[in-house]
GROMACS .gro file of C-alpha atoms in nm:
model
  417
    1MET     CA    1   4.572  -0.203   1.192
    2ASP     CA    2   4.664  -0.560   1.156
    3ILE     CA    3   4.494  -0.710   0.864
    4SER     CA    4   4.493  -1.052   1.085
    5LEU     CA    5   4.263  -0.874   1.341
    6ILE     CA    6   3.976  -0.835   1.030
    7ARG     CA    7   4.043  -1.240   0.982
    8ASP     CA    8   3.989  -1.313   1.377
    9ASN     CA    9   3.673  -1.121   1.360
   10TRP     CA   10   3.559  -1.144   1.014
   11VAL     CA   11   3.176  -1.271   1.122
   12LEU     CA   12   3.152  -0.892   1.304
   13PHE     CA   13   3.379  -0.727   1.025
   14ILE     CA   14   3.082  -0.843   0.778
   15LEU     CA   15   2.790  -0.767   0.993
   16ALA     CA   16   2.914  -0.422   1.053
   17THR     CA   17   2.997  -0.386   0.676
   18CYS     CA   18   2.641  -0.485   0.549
   19ALA     CA   19   2.467  -0.240   0.811
   20HIS     CA   20   2.686   0.065   0.687
   21LEU     CA   21   2.587  -0.026   0.329
   22ALA     CA   22   2.212  -0.059   0.404
   23PHE     CA   23   2.200   0.267   0.645
   24SER     CA   24   2.421   0.451   0.355
   25PHE     CA   25   2.191   0.315   0.066
   26LEU     CA   26   1.866   0.397   0.283
   27THR     CA   27   1.998   0.764   0.330
   28LEU     CA   28   2.006   0.789  -0.027
   29ILE     CA   29   1.744   0.622  -0.192
   30THR     CA   30   1.544   0.878   0.026
   31VAL     CA   31   1.755   1.143  -0.107
   32SER     CA   32   1.662   1.021  -0.445
   33GLN     CA   33   1.269   1.059  -0.351
   34LEU     CA   34   1.298   1.401  -0.225
   35ILE     CA   35   1.451   1.475  -0.580
   36THR     CA   36   1.205   1.601  -0.862
   37ASN     CA   37   1.242   1.402  -1.152
   38TYR     CA   38   1.516   1.217  -1.029
   39SER     CA   39   1.694   1.024  -1.319
   40LYS     CA   40   2.025   0.859  -1.200
   41GLY     CA   41   1.919   0.543  -1.106
   42ILE     CA   42   1.939   0.290  -0.825
   43PHE     CA   43   2.334   0.186  -0.898
   44ILE     CA   44   2.458   0.525  -0.824
   45CYS     CA   45   2.313   0.499  -0.478
   46ILE     CA   46   2.497   0.160  -0.453
   47ALA     CA   47   2.780   0.301  -0.551
   48PHE     CA   48   2.781   0.598  -0.302
   49SER     CA   49   2.682   0.343  -0.033
   50ILE     CA   50   3.005   0.141  -0.123
   51ILE     CA   51   3.205   0.488  -0.129
   52ASN     CA   52   3.102   0.572   0.229
   53CYS     CA   53   3.152   0.256   0.362
   54CYS     CA   54   3.515   0.234   0.265
   55ALA     CA   55   3.562   0.595   0.415
   56TYR     CA   56   3.431   0.487   0.719
   57SER     CA   57   3.677   0.165   0.714
   58SER     CA   58   3.945   0.385   0.652
   59ILE     CA   59   3.925   0.526   1.000
   60TYR     CA   60   4.066   0.218   1.158
   61PHE     CA   61   4.298   0.125   0.867
   62LEU     CA   62   4.465   0.440   0.905
   63ASN     CA   63   4.421   0.463   1.272
   64ILE     CA   64   4.256   0.846   1.236
   65PRO     CA   65   4.061   0.960   1.533
   66HIS     CA   66   3.662   0.874   1.472
   67TYR     CA   67   3.577   1.220   1.551
   68PHE     CA   68   3.728   1.300   1.216
   69TYR     CA   69   3.518   1.098   1.026
   70TYR     CA   70   3.207   1.342   1.082
   71SER     CA   71   3.351   1.600   0.887
   72ILE     CA   72   3.445   1.353   0.593
   73ALA     CA   73   3.073   1.166   0.619
   74PHE     CA   74   2.919   1.542   0.576
   75ILE     CA   75   3.140   1.640   0.307
   76CYS     CA   76   3.088   1.270   0.138
   77LEU     CA   77   2.712   1.312   0.173
   78CYS     CA   78   2.704   1.660   0.070
   79VAL     CA   79   2.859   1.615  -0.265
   80GLU     CA   80   2.648   1.296  -0.316
   81CYS     CA   81   2.336   1.476  -0.292
   82VAL     CA   82   2.443   1.765  -0.503
   83ILE     CA   83   2.559   1.485  -0.736
   84MET     CA   84   2.204   1.314  -0.739
   85GLY     CA   85   2.032   1.699  -0.793
   86THR     CA   86   1.982   1.872  -0.481
   87THR     CA   87   2.050   2.186  -0.387
   88LYS     CA   88   2.366   2.287  -0.189
   89ARG     CA   89   2.095   2.394   0.119
   90GLU     CA   90   1.938   2.062   0.079
   91ALA     CA   91   2.247   1.898   0.066
   92GLY     CA   92   2.366   2.079   0.348
   93CYS     CA   93   2.005   1.996   0.562
   94ILE     CA   94   2.030   1.620   0.532
   95ALA     CA   95   2.382   1.577   0.580
   96SER     CA   96   2.382   1.766   0.889
   97TYR     CA   97   2.106   1.530   0.997
   98VAL     CA   98   2.249   1.234   0.930
   99THR     CA   99   2.601   1.315   1.062
  100LEU     CA  100   2.423   1.456   1.392
  101ASN     CA  101   2.237   1.109   1.456
  102MET     CA  102   2.549   0.908   1.375
  103SER     CA  103   2.791   1.132   1.583
  104THR     CA  104   2.513   1.135   1.901
  105ALA     CA  105   2.420   0.789   1.898
  106PHE     CA  106   2.824   0.656   1.855
  107LEU     CA  107   2.892   0.838   2.176
  108ALA     CA  108   2.632   0.691   2.370
  109LEU     CA  109   2.718   0.355   2.254
  110VAL     CA  110   3.046   0.355   2.295
  111LYS     CA  111   3.021   0.454   2.672
  112ILE     CA  112   2.774   0.168   2.703
  113TYR     CA  113   3.005  -0.098   2.558
  114THR     CA  114   3.290   0.026   2.741
  115TYR     CA  115   3.094  -0.039   3.072
  116LEU     CA  116   2.974  -0.344   2.954
  117TYR     CA  117   3.333  -0.475   2.858
  118ASN     CA  118   3.458  -0.355   3.136
  119PHE     CA  119   3.776  -0.120   3.009
  120GLN     CA  120   3.892   0.276   2.956
  121THR     CA  121   3.710   0.462   2.681
  122ASP     CA  122   4.066   0.560   2.549
  123ILE     CA  123   4.179   0.211   2.468
  124ILE     CA  124   3.888   0.110   2.247
  125SER     CA  125   4.060   0.204   1.913
  126ASP     CA  126   4.266  -0.071   2.010
  127ARG     CA  127   3.969  -0.317   2.027
  128LEU     CA  128   3.865  -0.376   1.690
  129ASP     CA  129   3.598  -0.651   1.807
  130ILE     CA  130   3.420  -0.376   2.004
  131ASN     CA  131   3.448  -0.128   1.728
  132LEU     CA  132   3.285  -0.356   1.500
  133ILE     CA  133   2.977  -0.433   1.755
  134VAL     CA  134   2.969  -0.060   1.808
  135SER     CA  135   2.934   0.029   1.420
  136PHE     CA  136   2.707  -0.296   1.373
  137THR     CA  137   2.459  -0.157   1.681
  138LEU     CA  138   2.521   0.220   1.560
  139TYR     CA  139   2.392   0.143   1.212
  140ILE     CA  140   2.084  -0.084   1.289
  141ILE     CA  141   1.972   0.234   1.522
  142LEU     CA  142   2.031   0.481   1.259
  143ILE     CA  143   1.822   0.280   0.992
  144ILE     CA  144   1.528   0.224   1.275
  145VAL     CA  145   1.557   0.617   1.398
  146SER     CA  146   1.521   0.675   0.980
  147ILE     CA  147   1.247   0.460   0.903
  148VAL     CA  148   1.034   0.618   1.225
  149THR     CA  149   1.104   0.993   1.125
  150ILE     CA  150   1.020   0.917   0.723
  151LYS     CA  151   0.727   0.694   0.845
  152LEU     CA  152   0.606   0.975   1.080
  153LEU     CA  153   0.711   1.317   0.870
  154GLY     CA  154   0.637   1.144   0.511
  155ILE     CA  155   0.842   1.260   0.229
  156LYS     CA  156   0.641   1.522   0.118
  157ASN     CA  157   0.669   1.712   0.405
  158ILE     CA  158   1.039   1.625   0.446
  159LYS     CA  159   1.094   1.798   0.121
  160ASN     CA  160   0.904   2.083   0.252
  161ILE     CA  161   1.149   2.080   0.543
  162ILE     CA  162   1.444   2.113   0.355
  163THR     CA  163   1.356   2.305   0.051
  164THR     CA  164   1.186   2.606   0.293
  165GLU     CA  165   1.447   2.880   0.330
  166GLY     CA  166   1.566   2.993   0.657
  167TYR     CA  167   1.426   2.655   0.801
  168ALA     CA  168   1.660   2.443   0.610
  169GLU     CA  169   1.927   2.695   0.721
  170LEU     CA  170   1.866   2.676   1.095
  171LEU     CA  171   1.864   2.279   1.097
  172THR     CA  172   2.178   2.294   0.889
  173VAL     CA  173   2.370   2.488   1.139
  174LEU     CA  174   2.210   2.341   1.457
  175GLY     CA  175   2.321   1.962   1.329
  176ALA     CA  176   2.665   2.106   1.261
  177LEU     CA  177   2.740   2.272   1.582
  178LEU     CA  178   2.588   1.960   1.762
  179THR     CA  179   2.805   1.742   1.586
  180LEU     CA  180   3.141   1.960   1.684
  181GLN     CA  181   3.001   1.908   1.981
  182ILE     CA  182   2.990   1.569   2.010
  183GLY     CA  183   3.345   1.534   1.823
  184PHE     CA  184   3.512   1.769   2.124
  185ASP     CA  185   3.344   1.546   2.392
  186GLU     CA  186   3.487   1.256   2.188
  187PHE     CA  187   3.815   1.401   2.231
  188ILE     CA  188   3.833   1.505   2.595
  189ILE     CA  189   3.699   1.169   2.721
  190LEU     CA  190   4.054   1.025   2.602
  191PHE     CA  191   4.244   1.233   2.935
  192ASN     CA  192   4.206   1.087   3.249
  193TYR     CA  193   3.849   1.156   3.339
  194ASP     CA  194   3.649   0.919   3.597
  195PHE     CA  195   3.378   0.682   3.449
  196GLY     CA  196   3.184   0.851   3.625
  197GLU     CA  197   3.246   1.195   3.500
  198GLN     CA  198   3.261   1.033   3.179
  199ALA     CA  199   2.919   0.879   3.189
  200ILE     CA  200   2.718   1.212   3.311
  201MET     CA  201   2.911   1.425   3.061
  202ILE     CA  202   2.829   1.205   2.745
  203PHE     CA  203   2.467   1.100   2.818
  204SER     CA  204   2.382   1.476   2.914
  205THR     CA  205   2.531   1.579   2.572
  206VAL     CA  206   2.346   1.265   2.404
  207LEU     CA  207   2.050   1.382   2.595
  208VAL     CA  208   2.056   1.718   2.519
  209ASN     CA  209   2.134   1.709   2.151
  210TYR     CA  210   1.834   1.467   2.086
  211ILE     CA  211   1.595   1.700   2.250
  212LEU     CA  212   1.728   2.032   2.112
  213TYR     CA  213   1.746   1.894   1.756
  214TYR     CA  214   1.436   1.732   1.742
  215THR     CA  215   1.254   1.989   1.937
  216VAL     CA  216   1.362   2.247   1.646
  217LEU     CA  217   1.247   2.012   1.369
  218TYR     CA  218   0.917   1.959   1.558
  219HIS     CA  219   0.863   2.334   1.572
  220THR     CA  220   0.981   2.354   1.203
  221TYR     CA  221   0.715   2.104   1.099
  222GLN     CA  222   0.465   2.311   1.301
  223SER     CA  223   0.561   2.646   1.159
  224ILE     CA  224   0.580   2.566   0.766
  225GLY     CA  225   0.207   2.510   0.779
  226ILE     CA  226   0.287   2.099   0.767
  227ASN     CA  227   0.114   1.992   1.072
  228LEU     CA  228  -0.205   2.176   0.931
  229TYR     CA  229  -0.140   2.078   0.597
  230ARG     CA  230  -0.177   1.730   0.669
  231GLN     CA  231  -0.476   1.767   0.922
  232LYS     CA  232  -0.660   1.970   0.596
  233THR     CA  233  -0.564   1.703   0.359
  234ASP     CA  234  -0.708   1.426   0.602
  235GLU     CA  235  -1.002   1.647   0.605
  236ALA     CA  236  -1.048   1.660   0.246
  237LYS     CA  237  -0.979   1.259   0.228
  238LEU     CA  238  -1.240   1.168   0.492
  239PHE     CA  239  -1.482   1.429   0.307
  240TYR     CA  240  -1.415   1.271  -0.046
  241SER     CA  241  -1.434   0.891   0.089
  242GLN     CA  242  -1.784   1.042   0.226
  243LEU     CA  243  -1.882   1.166  -0.078
  244LEU     CA  244  -1.743   0.884  -0.289
  245ASN     CA  245  -1.977   0.619  -0.064
  246ARG     CA  246  -2.257   0.856  -0.073
  247ARG     CA  247  -2.214   0.867  -0.450
  248ASN     CA  248  -2.185   0.478  -0.466
  249GLU     CA  249  -2.512   0.474  -0.281
  250ILE     CA  250  -2.673   0.685  -0.514
  251VAL     CA  251  -2.546   0.513  -0.833
  252ASN     CA  252  -2.624   0.158  -0.698
  253LYS     CA  253  -2.972   0.311  -0.586
  254VAL     CA  254  -3.045   0.413  -0.933
  255THR     CA  255  -2.897   0.104  -1.103
  256ARG     CA  256  -2.962  -0.229  -0.844
  257ASP     CA  257  -3.277  -0.372  -0.736
  258ASP     CA  258  -3.353  -0.347  -0.369
  259LEU     CA  259  -3.422  -0.704  -0.389
  260THR     CA  260  -3.231  -0.899  -0.577
  261GLN     CA  261  -2.937  -0.657  -0.599
  262LEU     CA  262  -2.954  -0.714  -0.999
  263TYR     CA  263  -2.965  -0.444  -1.238
  264THR     CA  264  -3.273  -0.237  -1.313
  265LYS     CA  265  -3.466  -0.291  -1.583
  266MET     CA  266  -3.365   0.058  -1.735
  267TYR     CA  267  -2.988   0.053  -1.705
  268ILE     CA  268  -3.000  -0.328  -1.806
  269VAL     CA  269  -3.203  -0.264  -2.141
  270ASN     CA  270  -3.004   0.062  -2.212
  271HIS     CA  271  -2.672  -0.139  -2.189
  272ILE     CA  272  -2.824  -0.406  -2.442
  273LYS     CA  273  -2.925  -0.165  -2.686
  274ALA     CA  274  -2.565   0.021  -2.690
  275THR     CA  275  -2.384  -0.338  -2.709
  276PHE     CA  276  -2.633  -0.434  -2.975
  277THR     CA  277  -2.501  -0.097  -3.165
  278GLU     CA  278  -2.127  -0.209  -3.137
  279CYS     CA  279  -2.255  -0.553  -3.212
  280ILE     CA  280  -2.374  -0.464  -3.568
  281LYS     CA  281  -2.040  -0.307  -3.644
  282ASP     CA  282  -1.819  -0.548  -3.464
  283LYS     CA  283  -1.973  -0.871  -3.604
  284ALA     CA  284  -2.032  -1.051  -3.296
  285THR     CA  285  -2.251  -1.259  -3.126
  286HIS     CA  286  -2.414  -1.233  -2.757
  287GLY     CA  287  -2.643  -1.403  -2.575
  288ILE     CA  288  -2.994  -1.310  -2.424
  289ILE     CA  289  -3.164  -1.530  -2.186
  290PHE     CA  290  -3.506  -1.429  -2.040
  291ILE     CA  291  -3.625  -1.646  -1.717
  292ASP     CA  292  -3.983  -1.620  -1.591
  293ILE     CA  293  -4.018  -1.757  -1.214
  294ASN     CA  294  -4.256  -2.042  -1.188
  295GLY     CA  295  -4.528  -2.028  -0.892
  296LEU     CA  296  -4.472  -1.708  -0.749
  297LYS     CA  297  -4.828  -1.607  -0.710
  298TYR     CA  298  -4.925  -1.970  -0.536
  299VAL     CA  299  -4.619  -1.899  -0.316
  300ASN     CA  300  -4.716  -1.562  -0.193
  301ASP     CA  301  -5.093  -1.681  -0.213
  302ASN     CA  302  -4.989  -2.011   0.048
  303TYR     CA  303  -4.703  -1.867   0.218
  304GLY     CA  304  -4.685  -1.508   0.224
  305HIS     CA  305  -4.558  -1.246   0.057
  306GLU     CA  306  -4.231  -1.242   0.259
  307ALA     CA  307  -4.188  -1.641   0.126
  308GLY     CA  308  -4.290  -1.458  -0.232
  309ASP     CA  309  -3.965  -1.243  -0.193
  310ARG     CA  310  -3.737  -1.540  -0.086
  311LEU     CA  311  -3.846  -1.706  -0.403
  312ILE     CA  312  -3.725  -1.430  -0.598
  313LYS     CA  313  -3.406  -1.364  -0.404
  314ARG     CA  314  -3.336  -1.748  -0.448
  315VAL     CA  315  -3.349  -1.731  -0.834
  316ALA     CA  316  -3.164  -1.422  -0.851
  317HIS     CA  317  -2.892  -1.571  -0.632
  318ALA     CA  318  -2.888  -1.902  -0.823
  319VAL     CA  319  -2.853  -1.658  -1.155
  320LYS     CA  320  -2.575  -1.454  -0.989
  321GLY     CA  321  -2.380  -1.743  -0.964
  322SER     CA  322  -2.408  -1.908  -1.306
  323ILE     CA  323  -2.274  -1.589  -1.481
  324ARG     CA  324  -1.915  -1.490  -1.609
  325GLU     CA  325  -1.769  -1.308  -1.355
  326ASN     CA  326  -1.584  -1.046  -1.595
  327GLU     CA  327  -1.811  -0.718  -1.553
  328LYS     CA  328  -1.978  -0.783  -1.903
  329ASP     CA  329  -2.207  -1.047  -1.815
  330LEU     CA  330  -2.544  -0.867  -1.649
  331ALA     CA  331  -2.823  -0.968  -1.515
  332GLY     CA  332  -3.116  -0.803  -1.438
  333ARG     CA  333  -3.471  -0.792  -1.304
  334LEU     CA  334  -3.738  -0.649  -1.502
  335GLY     CA  335  -3.998  -0.599  -1.260
  336GLY     CA  336  -4.223  -0.873  -1.061
  337ASP     CA  337  -4.089  -1.232  -1.147
  338GLU     CA  338  -3.936  -1.164  -1.465
  339LEU     CA  339  -3.536  -1.158  -1.518
  340LEU     CA  340  -3.311  -1.067  -1.802
  341LEU     CA  341  -2.972  -1.147  -1.878
  342PHE     CA  342  -2.698  -1.043  -2.120
  343LEU     CA  343  -2.402  -1.233  -2.211
  344ASN     CA  344  -2.099  -1.043  -2.386
  345GLN     CA  345  -1.970  -1.208  -2.685
  346ILE     CA  346  -2.085  -1.581  -2.644
  347THR     CA  347  -2.105  -1.863  -2.855
  348ALA     CA  348  -2.419  -2.090  -2.920
  349SER     CA  349  -2.258  -2.413  -2.662
  350GLU     CA  350  -2.131  -2.144  -2.389
  351LEU     CA  351  -2.501  -2.013  -2.396
  352ASP     CA  352  -2.639  -2.377  -2.361
  353SER     CA  353  -2.392  -2.456  -2.065
  354VAL     CA  354  -2.481  -2.138  -1.903
  355VAL     CA  355  -2.871  -2.239  -1.917
  356ARG     CA  356  -2.819  -2.572  -1.763
  357LYS     CA  357  -2.571  -2.400  -1.485
  358ILE     CA  358  -2.861  -2.176  -1.373
  359ARG     CA  359  -3.115  -2.473  -1.366
  360GLU     CA  360  -2.887  -2.666  -1.172
  361ASN     CA  361  -2.815  -2.351  -0.942
  362ILE     CA  362  -3.208  -2.334  -0.873
  363ARG     CA  363  -3.246  -2.691  -0.817
  364ILE     CA  364  -3.011  -2.665  -0.523
  365GLN     CA  365  -3.203  -2.381  -0.431
  366ASN     CA  366  -3.493  -2.648  -0.325
  367ASP     CA  367  -3.270  -2.814  -0.069
  368ILE     CA  368  -3.334  -2.478   0.126
  369GLU     CA  369  -3.689  -2.397   0.093
  370ASP     CA  370  -4.038  -2.575   0.210
  371PHE     CA  371  -4.179  -2.414  -0.135
  372LEU     CA  372  -4.071  -2.505  -0.485
  373VAL     CA  373  -3.839  -2.306  -0.643
  374ALA     CA  374  -3.821  -2.314  -1.036
  375ALA     CA  375  -3.796  -2.082  -1.360
  376SER     CA  376  -3.893  -2.125  -1.707
  377ILE     CA  377  -3.604  -2.001  -1.943
  378GLY     CA  378  -3.584  -1.891  -2.307
  379GLU     CA  379  -3.208  -1.864  -2.441
  380LEU     CA  380  -3.114  -1.696  -2.771
  381ILE     CA  381  -2.772  -1.608  -2.970
  382VAL     CA  382  -2.843  -1.276  -3.095
  383THR     CA  383  -2.607  -1.224  -3.435
  384PRO     CA  384  -2.526  -0.905  -3.597
  385GLU     CA  385  -2.839  -0.948  -3.801
  386LEU     CA  386  -3.047  -1.009  -3.540
  387ALA     CA  387  -2.947  -0.708  -3.338
  388ALA     CA  388  -3.026  -0.495  -3.648
  389LEU     CA  389  -3.387  -0.575  -3.585
  390GLY     CA  390  -3.390  -0.406  -3.201
  391LEU     CA  391  -3.396  -0.523  -2.890
  392GLU     CA  392  -3.800  -0.537  -2.844
  393TYR     CA  393  -3.829  -0.797  -3.202
  394ILE     CA  394  -3.574  -0.998  -2.957
  395LEU     CA  395  -3.749  -1.004  -2.624
  396GLU     CA  396  -4.052  -1.102  -2.806
  397GLU     CA  397  -3.860  -1.380  -2.971
  398VAL     CA  398  -3.707  -1.506  -2.680
  399ASP     CA  399  -4.017  -1.464  -2.441
  400VAL     CA  400  -4.176  -1.694  -2.691
  401ILE     CA  401  -3.878  -1.968  -2.632
  402MET     CA  402  -3.953  -1.906  -2.274
  403ARG     CA  403  -4.320  -1.964  -2.278
  404LYS     CA  404  -4.242  -2.322  -2.441
  405ASP     CA  405  -4.042  -2.420  -2.151
  406LYS     CA  406  -4.302  -2.286  -1.896
  407ALA     CA  407  -4.543  -2.507  -2.115
  408LYS     CA  408  -4.328  -2.810  -2.081
  409PHE     CA  409  -4.286  -2.725  -1.706
  410TYR     CA  410  -4.609  -2.715  -1.607
  411SER     CA  411  -4.693  -3.048  -1.821
  412GLU     CA  412  -4.446  -3.203  -1.608
  413MET     CA  413  -4.604  -3.089  -1.313
  414GLU     CA  414  -4.935  -3.227  -1.390
  415ASP     CA  415  -4.817  -3.576  -1.504
  416LYS     CA  416  -4.665  -3.573  -1.139
  417LEU     CA  417  -4.967  -3.525  -0.988
   0.00000   0.00000   0.00000
């Protein structure tokens, strides 16, 4: 073939080459996923893709009839699969599938494009531009078919098919025989059949081949229990998901307060005690904040218990929006109007900053409600020495600080009145 023809059709040549490389690479990458403990690397897939593309290009440069390419492609892919680590049976099954789809799609495309460009099939080898268009379209179609097949069956199921004795051989022989039939059809259309006869013969072959092969593939899929396995797997996944959701509901019920969704008293107290043990060893400092909601009884008596619940939730919301989101800072409800916060590994200045943020967020809640949203706060930095005295002692200390803040709050309220 004249090299100048490629120069005149360089865009089509590049597109066809890239499409072929992409399909070969997709095929070989899929093969690598089917191999247990594959360690050859991605570069061998690239190298084999280039070899396959060169082999296909040589068909045109050496003026070799295209139907000989299927045997070349089959042998190349078999050898490549074995080198990558498949068994001969697996390699044959994979190679026959690829060559069958390639030959069947090619035959259909040849007839379609010869019709569109209005020339005889027997002179297609003389039209490089048509050959390149056919090649580009062919590999785009093969890429789509491969992706859809992988998506529908799944890598694990494909592996089950190609490793199952009997079924793998059946698919290999069927793919090879149907490909030979395609090669024969390509050969005989070089003779002087009219277009109608060729079209009927070719599209009948294409239709029969695809129906026959994919019907066998479907029954293989069904027969070796893949469909049942997938169904059972989906049911198991659903059951596990429901079980996990139920577990999360139970854990949430035990560890979270229903009203505020803060942690329960038991959970946060146990967490703090466990952390204090580590605190003594690691010489770390932590923060404790004790909050008592102001005026809860007044709101309950004058606005109703529903309003009282909203007051508690308003303060809880302000607290949750003020602590660090690192899953180590915890906020819990001790009961009634009392909240307890634990801030992991924090300095005194950082603790003061958190308290100021809590006060500001509580103040913002007053823009939403008709009643006063307020709380008294006690804060305390827990050193390893203080942690050694126990949580009960620390809670007494921080309670004293909170009560001083509460006294200041009511004193300011009286001054306003």
